[in-house]
Tab-separated table of C-alpha atoms in Angstrom:
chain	number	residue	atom	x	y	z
A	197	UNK	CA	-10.529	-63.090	-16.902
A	198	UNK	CA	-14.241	-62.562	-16.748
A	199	UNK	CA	-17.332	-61.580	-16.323
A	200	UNK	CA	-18.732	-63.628	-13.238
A	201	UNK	CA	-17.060	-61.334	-11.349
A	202	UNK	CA	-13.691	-61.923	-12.140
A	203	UNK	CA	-13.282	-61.122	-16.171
A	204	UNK	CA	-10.493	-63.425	-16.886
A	205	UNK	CA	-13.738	-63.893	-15.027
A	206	UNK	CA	-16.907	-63.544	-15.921
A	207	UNK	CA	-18.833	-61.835	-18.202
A	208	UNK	CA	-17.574	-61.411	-21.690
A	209	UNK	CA	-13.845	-61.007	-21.672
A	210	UNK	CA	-13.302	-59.828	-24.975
A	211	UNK	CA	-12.265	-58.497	-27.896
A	212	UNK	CA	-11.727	-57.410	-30.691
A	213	UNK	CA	-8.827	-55.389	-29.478
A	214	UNK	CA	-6.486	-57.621	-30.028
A	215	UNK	CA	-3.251	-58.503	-29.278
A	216	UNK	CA	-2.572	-59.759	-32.394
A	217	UNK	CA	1.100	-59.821	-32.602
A	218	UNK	CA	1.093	-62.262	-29.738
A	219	UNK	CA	0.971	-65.513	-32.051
A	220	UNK	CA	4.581	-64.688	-33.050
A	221	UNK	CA	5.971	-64.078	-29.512
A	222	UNK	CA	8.611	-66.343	-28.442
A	223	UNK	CA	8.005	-69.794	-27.590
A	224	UNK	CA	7.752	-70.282	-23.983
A	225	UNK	CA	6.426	-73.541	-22.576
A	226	UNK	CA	3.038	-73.115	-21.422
A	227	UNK	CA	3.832	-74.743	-17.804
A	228	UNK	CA	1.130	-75.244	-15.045
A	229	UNK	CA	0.880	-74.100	-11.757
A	230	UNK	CA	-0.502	-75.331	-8.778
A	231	UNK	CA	-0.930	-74.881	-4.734
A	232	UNK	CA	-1.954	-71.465	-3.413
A	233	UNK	CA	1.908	-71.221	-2.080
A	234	UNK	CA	3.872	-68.082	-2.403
A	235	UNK	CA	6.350	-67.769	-5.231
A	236	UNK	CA	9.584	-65.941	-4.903
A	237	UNK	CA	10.972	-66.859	-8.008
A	238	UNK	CA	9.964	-64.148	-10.596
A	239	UNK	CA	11.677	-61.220	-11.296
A	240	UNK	CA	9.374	-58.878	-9.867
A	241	UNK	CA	10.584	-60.696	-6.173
A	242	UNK	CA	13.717	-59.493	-6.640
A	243	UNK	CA	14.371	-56.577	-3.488
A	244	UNK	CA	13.732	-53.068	-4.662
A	245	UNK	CA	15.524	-51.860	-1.833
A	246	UNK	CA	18.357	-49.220	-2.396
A	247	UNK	CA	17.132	-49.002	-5.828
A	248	UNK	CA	16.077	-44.927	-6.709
A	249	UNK	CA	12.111	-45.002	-5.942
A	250	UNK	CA	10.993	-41.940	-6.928
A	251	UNK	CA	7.131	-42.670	-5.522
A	252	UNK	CA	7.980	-44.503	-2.624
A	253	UNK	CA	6.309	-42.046	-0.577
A	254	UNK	CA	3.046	-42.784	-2.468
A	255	UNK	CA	2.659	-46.335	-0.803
A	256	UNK	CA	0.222	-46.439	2.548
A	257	UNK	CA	2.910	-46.233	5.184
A	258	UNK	CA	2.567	-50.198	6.560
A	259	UNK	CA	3.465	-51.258	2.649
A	260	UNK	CA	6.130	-49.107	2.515
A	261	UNK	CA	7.652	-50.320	5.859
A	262	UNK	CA	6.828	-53.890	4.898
A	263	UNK	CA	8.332	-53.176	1.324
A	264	UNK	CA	6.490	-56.029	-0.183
A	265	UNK	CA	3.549	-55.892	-1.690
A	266	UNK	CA	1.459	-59.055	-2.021
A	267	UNK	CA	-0.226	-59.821	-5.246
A	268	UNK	CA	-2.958	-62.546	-5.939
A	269	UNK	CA	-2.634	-64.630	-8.734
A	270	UNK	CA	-3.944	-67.269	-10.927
A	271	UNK	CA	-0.153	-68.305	-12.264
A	272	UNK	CA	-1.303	-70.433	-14.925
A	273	UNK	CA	-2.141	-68.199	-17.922
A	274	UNK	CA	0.651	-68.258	-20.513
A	275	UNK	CA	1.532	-65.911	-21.283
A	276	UNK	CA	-0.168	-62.874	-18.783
A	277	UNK	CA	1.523	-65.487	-15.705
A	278	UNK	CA	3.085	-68.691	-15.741
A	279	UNK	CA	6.183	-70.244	-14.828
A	280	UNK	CA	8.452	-71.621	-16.644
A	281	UNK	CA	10.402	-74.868	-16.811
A	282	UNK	CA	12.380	-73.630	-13.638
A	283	UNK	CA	9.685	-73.258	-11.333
A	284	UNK	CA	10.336	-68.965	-11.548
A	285	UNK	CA	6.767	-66.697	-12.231
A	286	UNK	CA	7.523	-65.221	-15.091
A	287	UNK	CA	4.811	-62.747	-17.903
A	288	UNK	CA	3.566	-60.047	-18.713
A	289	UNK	CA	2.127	-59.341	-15.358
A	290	UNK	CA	5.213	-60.032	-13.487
A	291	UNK	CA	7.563	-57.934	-16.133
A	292	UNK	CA	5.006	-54.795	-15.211
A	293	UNK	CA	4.938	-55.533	-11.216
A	294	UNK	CA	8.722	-55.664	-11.690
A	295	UNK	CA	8.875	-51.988	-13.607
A	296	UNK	CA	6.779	-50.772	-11.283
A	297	UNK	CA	8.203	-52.077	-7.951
A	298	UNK	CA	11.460	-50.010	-9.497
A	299	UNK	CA	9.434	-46.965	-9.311
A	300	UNK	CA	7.753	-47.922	-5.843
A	301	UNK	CA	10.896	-49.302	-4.188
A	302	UNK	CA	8.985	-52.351	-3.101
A	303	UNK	CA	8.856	-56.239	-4.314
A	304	UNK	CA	5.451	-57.527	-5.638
A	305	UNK	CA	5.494	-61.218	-4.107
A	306	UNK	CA	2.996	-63.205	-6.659
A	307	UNK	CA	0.919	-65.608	-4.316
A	308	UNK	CA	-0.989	-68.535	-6.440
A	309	UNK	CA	-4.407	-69.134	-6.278
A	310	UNK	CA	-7.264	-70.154	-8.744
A	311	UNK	CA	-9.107	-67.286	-10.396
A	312	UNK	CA	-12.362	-67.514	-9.205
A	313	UNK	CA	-10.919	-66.669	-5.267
A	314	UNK	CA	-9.009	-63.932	-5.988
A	315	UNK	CA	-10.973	-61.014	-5.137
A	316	UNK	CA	-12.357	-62.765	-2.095
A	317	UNK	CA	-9.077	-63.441	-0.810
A	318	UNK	CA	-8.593	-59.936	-1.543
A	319	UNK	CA	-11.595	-59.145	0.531
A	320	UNK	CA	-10.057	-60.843	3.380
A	321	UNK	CA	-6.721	-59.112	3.459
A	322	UNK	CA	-4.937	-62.432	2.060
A	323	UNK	CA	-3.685	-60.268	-0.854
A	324	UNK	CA	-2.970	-56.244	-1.048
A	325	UNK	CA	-4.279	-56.819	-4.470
A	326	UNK	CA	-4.778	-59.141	-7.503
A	327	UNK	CA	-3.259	-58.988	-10.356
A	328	UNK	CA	-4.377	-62.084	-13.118
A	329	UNK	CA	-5.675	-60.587	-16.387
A	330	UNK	CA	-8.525	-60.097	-14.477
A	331	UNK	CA	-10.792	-58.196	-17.076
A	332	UNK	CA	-12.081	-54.455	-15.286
A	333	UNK	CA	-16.315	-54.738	-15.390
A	334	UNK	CA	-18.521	-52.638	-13.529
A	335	UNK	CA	-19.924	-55.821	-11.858
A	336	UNK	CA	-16.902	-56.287	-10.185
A	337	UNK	CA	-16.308	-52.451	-9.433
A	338	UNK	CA	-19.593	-52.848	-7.613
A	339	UNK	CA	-18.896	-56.369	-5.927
A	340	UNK	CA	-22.200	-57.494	-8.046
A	341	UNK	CA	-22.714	-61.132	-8.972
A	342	UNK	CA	-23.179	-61.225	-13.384
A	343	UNK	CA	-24.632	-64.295	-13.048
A	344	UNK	CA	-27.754	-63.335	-10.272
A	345	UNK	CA	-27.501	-59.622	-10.713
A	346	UNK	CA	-27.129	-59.933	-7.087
A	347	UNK	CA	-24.872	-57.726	-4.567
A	348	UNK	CA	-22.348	-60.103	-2.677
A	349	UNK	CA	-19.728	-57.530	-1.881
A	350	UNK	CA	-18.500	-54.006	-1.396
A	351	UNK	CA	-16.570	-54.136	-4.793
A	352	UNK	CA	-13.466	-53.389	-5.921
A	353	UNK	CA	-11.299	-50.699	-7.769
A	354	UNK	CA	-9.410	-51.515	-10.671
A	355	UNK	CA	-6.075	-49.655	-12.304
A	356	UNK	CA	-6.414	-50.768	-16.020
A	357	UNK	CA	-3.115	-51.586	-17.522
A	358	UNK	CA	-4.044	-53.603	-21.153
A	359	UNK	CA	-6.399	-54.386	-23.102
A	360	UNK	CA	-7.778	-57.767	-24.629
A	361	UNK	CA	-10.572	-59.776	-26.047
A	362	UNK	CA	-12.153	-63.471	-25.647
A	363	UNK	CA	-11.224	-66.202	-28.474
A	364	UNK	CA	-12.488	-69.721	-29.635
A	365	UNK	CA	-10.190	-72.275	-30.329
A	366	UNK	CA	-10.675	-76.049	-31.646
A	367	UNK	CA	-8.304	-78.670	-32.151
A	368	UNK	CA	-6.481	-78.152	-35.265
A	369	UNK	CA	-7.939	-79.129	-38.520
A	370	UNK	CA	-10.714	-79.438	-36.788
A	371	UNK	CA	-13.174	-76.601	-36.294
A	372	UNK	CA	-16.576	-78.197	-35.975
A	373	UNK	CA	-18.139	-75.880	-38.248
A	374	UNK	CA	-17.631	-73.455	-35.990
A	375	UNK	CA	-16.859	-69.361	-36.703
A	376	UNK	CA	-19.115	-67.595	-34.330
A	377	UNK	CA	-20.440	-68.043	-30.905
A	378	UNK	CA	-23.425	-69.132	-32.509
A	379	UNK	CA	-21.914	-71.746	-33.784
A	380	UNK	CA	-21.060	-73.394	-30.473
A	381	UNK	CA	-25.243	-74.807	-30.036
A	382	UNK	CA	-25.536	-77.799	-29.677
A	383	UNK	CA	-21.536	-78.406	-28.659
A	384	UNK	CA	-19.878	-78.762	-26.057
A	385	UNK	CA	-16.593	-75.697	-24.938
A	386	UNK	CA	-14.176	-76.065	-22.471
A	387	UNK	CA	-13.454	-72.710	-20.269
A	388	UNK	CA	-11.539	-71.538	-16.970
A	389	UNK	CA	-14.640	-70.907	-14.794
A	390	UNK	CA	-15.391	-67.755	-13.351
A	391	UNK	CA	-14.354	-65.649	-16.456
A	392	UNK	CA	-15.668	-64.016	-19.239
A	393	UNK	CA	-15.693	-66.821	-21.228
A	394	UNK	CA	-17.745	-68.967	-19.007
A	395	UNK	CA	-20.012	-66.002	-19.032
A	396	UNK	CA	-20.209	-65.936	-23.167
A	397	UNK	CA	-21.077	-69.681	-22.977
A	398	UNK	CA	-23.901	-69.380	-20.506
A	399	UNK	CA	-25.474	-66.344	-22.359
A	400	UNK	CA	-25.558	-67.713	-25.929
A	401	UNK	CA	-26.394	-71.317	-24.806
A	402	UNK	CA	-30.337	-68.982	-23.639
A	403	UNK	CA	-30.179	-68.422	-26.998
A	404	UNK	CA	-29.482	-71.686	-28.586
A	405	UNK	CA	-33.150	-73.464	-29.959
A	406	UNK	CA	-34.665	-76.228	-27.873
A	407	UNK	CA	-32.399	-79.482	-27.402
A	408	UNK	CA	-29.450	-77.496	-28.660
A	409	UNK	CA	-28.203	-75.752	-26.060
A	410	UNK	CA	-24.354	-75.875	-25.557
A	411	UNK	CA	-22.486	-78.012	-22.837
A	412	UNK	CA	-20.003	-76.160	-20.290
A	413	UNK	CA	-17.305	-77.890	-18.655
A	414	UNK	CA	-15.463	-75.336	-16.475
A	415	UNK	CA	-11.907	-75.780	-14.993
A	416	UNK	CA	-10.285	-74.114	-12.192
A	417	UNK	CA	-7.356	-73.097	-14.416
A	418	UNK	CA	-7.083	-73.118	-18.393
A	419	UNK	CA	-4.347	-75.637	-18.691
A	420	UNK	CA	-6.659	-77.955	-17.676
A	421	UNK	CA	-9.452	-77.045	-20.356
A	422	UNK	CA	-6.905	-77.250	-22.830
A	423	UNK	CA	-6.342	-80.344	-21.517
A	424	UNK	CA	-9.748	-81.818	-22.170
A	425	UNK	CA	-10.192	-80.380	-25.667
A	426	UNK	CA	-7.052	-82.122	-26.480
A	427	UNK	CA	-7.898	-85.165	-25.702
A	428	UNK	CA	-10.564	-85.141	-27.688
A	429	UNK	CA	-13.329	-84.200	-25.028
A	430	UNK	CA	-15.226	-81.176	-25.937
A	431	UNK	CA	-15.564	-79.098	-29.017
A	432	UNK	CA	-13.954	-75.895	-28.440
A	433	UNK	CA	-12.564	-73.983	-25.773
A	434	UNK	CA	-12.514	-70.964	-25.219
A	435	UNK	CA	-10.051	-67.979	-23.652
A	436	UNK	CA	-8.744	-64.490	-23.509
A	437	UNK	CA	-6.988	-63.427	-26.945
A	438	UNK	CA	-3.500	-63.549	-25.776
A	439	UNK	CA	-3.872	-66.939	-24.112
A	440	UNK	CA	-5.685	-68.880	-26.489
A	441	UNK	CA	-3.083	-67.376	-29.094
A	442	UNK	CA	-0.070	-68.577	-27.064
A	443	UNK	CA	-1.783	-72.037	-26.487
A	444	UNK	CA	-1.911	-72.413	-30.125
A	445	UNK	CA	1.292	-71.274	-31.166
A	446	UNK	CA	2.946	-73.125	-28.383
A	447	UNK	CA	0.922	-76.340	-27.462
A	448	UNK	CA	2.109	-79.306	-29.010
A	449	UNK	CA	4.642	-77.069	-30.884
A	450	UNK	CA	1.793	-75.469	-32.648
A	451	UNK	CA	0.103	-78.747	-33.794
A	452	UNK	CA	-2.166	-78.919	-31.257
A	453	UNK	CA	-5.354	-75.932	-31.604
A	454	UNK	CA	-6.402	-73.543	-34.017
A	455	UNK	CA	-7.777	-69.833	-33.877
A	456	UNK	CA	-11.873	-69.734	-34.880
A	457	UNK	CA	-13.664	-66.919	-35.514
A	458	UNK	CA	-12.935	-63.136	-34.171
A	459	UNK	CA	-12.142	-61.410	-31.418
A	460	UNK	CA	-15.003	-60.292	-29.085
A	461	UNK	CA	-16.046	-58.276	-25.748
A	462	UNK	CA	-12.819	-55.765	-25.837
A	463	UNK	CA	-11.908	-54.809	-22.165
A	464	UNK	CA	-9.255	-53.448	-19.775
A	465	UNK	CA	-7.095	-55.845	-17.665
A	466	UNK	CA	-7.090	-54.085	-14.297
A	467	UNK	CA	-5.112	-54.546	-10.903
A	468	UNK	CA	-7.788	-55.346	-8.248
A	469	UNK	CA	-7.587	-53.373	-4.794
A	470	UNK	CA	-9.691	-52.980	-2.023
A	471	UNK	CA	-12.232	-49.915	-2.442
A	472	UNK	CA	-11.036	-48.514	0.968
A	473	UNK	CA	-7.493	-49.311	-0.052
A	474	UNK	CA	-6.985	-45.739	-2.260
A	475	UNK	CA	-3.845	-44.510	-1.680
A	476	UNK	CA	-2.447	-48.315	-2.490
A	477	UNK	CA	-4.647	-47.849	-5.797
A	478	UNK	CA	-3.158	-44.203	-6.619
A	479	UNK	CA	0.039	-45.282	-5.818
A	480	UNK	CA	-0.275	-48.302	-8.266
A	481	UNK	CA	-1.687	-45.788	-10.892
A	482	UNK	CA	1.399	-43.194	-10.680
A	483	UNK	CA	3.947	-46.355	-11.076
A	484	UNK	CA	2.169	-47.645	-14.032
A	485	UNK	CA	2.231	-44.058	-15.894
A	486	UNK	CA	5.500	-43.723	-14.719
A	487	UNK	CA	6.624	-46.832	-16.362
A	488	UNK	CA	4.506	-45.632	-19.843
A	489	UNK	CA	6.360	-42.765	-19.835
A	490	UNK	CA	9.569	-43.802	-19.632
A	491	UNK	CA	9.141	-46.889	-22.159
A	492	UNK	CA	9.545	-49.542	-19.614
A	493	UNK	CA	5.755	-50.332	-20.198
A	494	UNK	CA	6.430	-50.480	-24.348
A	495	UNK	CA	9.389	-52.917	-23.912
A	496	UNK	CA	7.382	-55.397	-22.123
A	497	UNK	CA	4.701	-55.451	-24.624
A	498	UNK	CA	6.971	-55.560	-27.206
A	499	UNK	CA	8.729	-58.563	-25.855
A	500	UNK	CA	5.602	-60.469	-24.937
A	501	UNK	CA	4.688	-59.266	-28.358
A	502	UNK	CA	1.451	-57.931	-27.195
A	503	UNK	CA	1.807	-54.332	-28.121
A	504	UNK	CA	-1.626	-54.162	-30.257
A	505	UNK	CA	-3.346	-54.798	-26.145
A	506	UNK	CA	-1.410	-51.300	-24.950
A	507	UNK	CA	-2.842	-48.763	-23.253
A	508	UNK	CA	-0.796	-44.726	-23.415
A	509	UNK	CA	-2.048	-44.301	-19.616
A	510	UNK	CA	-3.808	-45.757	-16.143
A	511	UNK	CA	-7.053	-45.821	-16.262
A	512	UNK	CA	-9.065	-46.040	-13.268
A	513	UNK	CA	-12.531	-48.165	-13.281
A	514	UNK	CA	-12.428	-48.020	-17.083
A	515	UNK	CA	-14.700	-51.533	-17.332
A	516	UNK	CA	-17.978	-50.776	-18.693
């Protein structure tokens, strides 16, 4: 997520990197989620304890104690976090705080909330830190509003962990004409607000001629833009690659959207924490390495079939 300060948030997510192999992964129902409530389900809940930990003593000492870390999430974004028909978090953000808690020797406890509050609640100690494919921009690093230019925050520091771009879909057989951002004047797109592609809409709709300018309708989660556009109420929607991929392959058992267009706005996922909060963020940034080098990290791409989005190390502030 996008550029508005939250790249699944706000400002361009995208692309061109691609995680192209995702359109084959396997087909998981693309399930909703809901209340900001805690989730124990996933995997990466499971106790750490009495595990080996080799980095344990990298966590700040009140985590370590604690042995939980808490992680903000928009758990509604099949496939990065979801859950499934159970009820348990599952993705490719849960796999990696799982590998990583192994290396930590603490549980990362996925709390749900909607996108566009996660770095606030963040801010106000509700989360340790936020993990949501929440796309790494300097705007963000610098707690600056995309949107007004304006300062509303001391900022945040990101540990990059992926890579990925923004996407147009339409409903299938059905494209509107439409290949290009460009092509969107005069329409009307469906997006998750507060992310990168609500950011793309707003900056080519100044662009768009006179009485042509495009309509947003933004969502607090994408399920519920997908929603819309298939029911026959917008023109296009629009998300980050591996979503909009697994929404077509999956939705309606792949009858539902289409793929328009490429790829654009390439970026880094990154895991959000507090600016103050370094030794959680170096601690974060040795686990994920950790789990690179000893092919954890590979496996889960591989399995969410996103290995084209991979990164060979953490990267801290990366986002451009």
């Amino acid at each position: 997520m996008t550029a508005s300060t939250t790249r699944r948030t706000t400002a361009a997510r995208s692309r061109i990197a691609a995680v192209g192999a995702i359109a084959v992964a396997g087909a998981l129902l693309l399930t909703g989620c809901g209340d900001q409530t805690k989730d124990s389900g996933s995997d990466s809940s499971e106790t750490q304890a009495g595990t080996s930990a080799p980095l344990a003593d990298k966590l700040p000492k009140e985590i370590r104690d604690k042995g939980v870390v808490k992680v903000g999430s928009d758990i509604a974004y099949a496939p990065v976090e979801f859950k499934d028909d159970s009820g348990k978090v599952v993705g490719i953000d849960p796999d990696l705080a799982d590998a990583m808690g192994k290396q930590l020797g603490v549980k990362f406890e996925f709390e749900n909330g909607t996108f566009d509050t996660l770095i606030t609640g963040l801010r106000s100690g509700r989360y340790d830190m936020a993990m949501s494919a929440m796309t790494d921009t300097k705007d963000r690093q610098d707690g600056v509003d995309s949107e007004t230019g304006k300062k509303v925050g001391e900022g945040v520091d990101f540990v990059d962990y992926f890579t990925a771009g923004v996407s147009i879909y339409t409903k299938k057989g059905d494209d509107q004409g439409i290949k290009t951002w460009a092509d969107l004047c005069g329409k009307k797109i469906v997006v998750q607000r507060g992310t990168v592609s609500e950011d793309l809409a707003k900056a080519e709709s100044e662009k768009c001629p006179a009485g042509k300018k495009i309509t947003i309708e933004a969502f607090d989660n994408d399920q519920q833009a997908q929603t819309r556009l298939r029911a026959g109420g917008a023109d296009a929607g629009s998300s980050d690659f591996p979503v909009a991929a697994y929404a077509v392959k999956t939705s309606g058992g792949g009858n539902d959207f289409q793929l328009v267009g490429e790829q654009v706005e390439a970026a880094p996922y990154g895991i959000a924490v507090a600016k103050d909060d370094t030794q959680l963020r170096d601690a974060l940034q040795a686990a994920l390495d950790a789990i690179i080098a000893n092919g954890e990290y590979k496996k889960i791409m591989d399995k969410w079939g996103v290995a084209e989005g991979a990164v060979d190390k953490a990267t801290v502030n990366g986002g451009k």
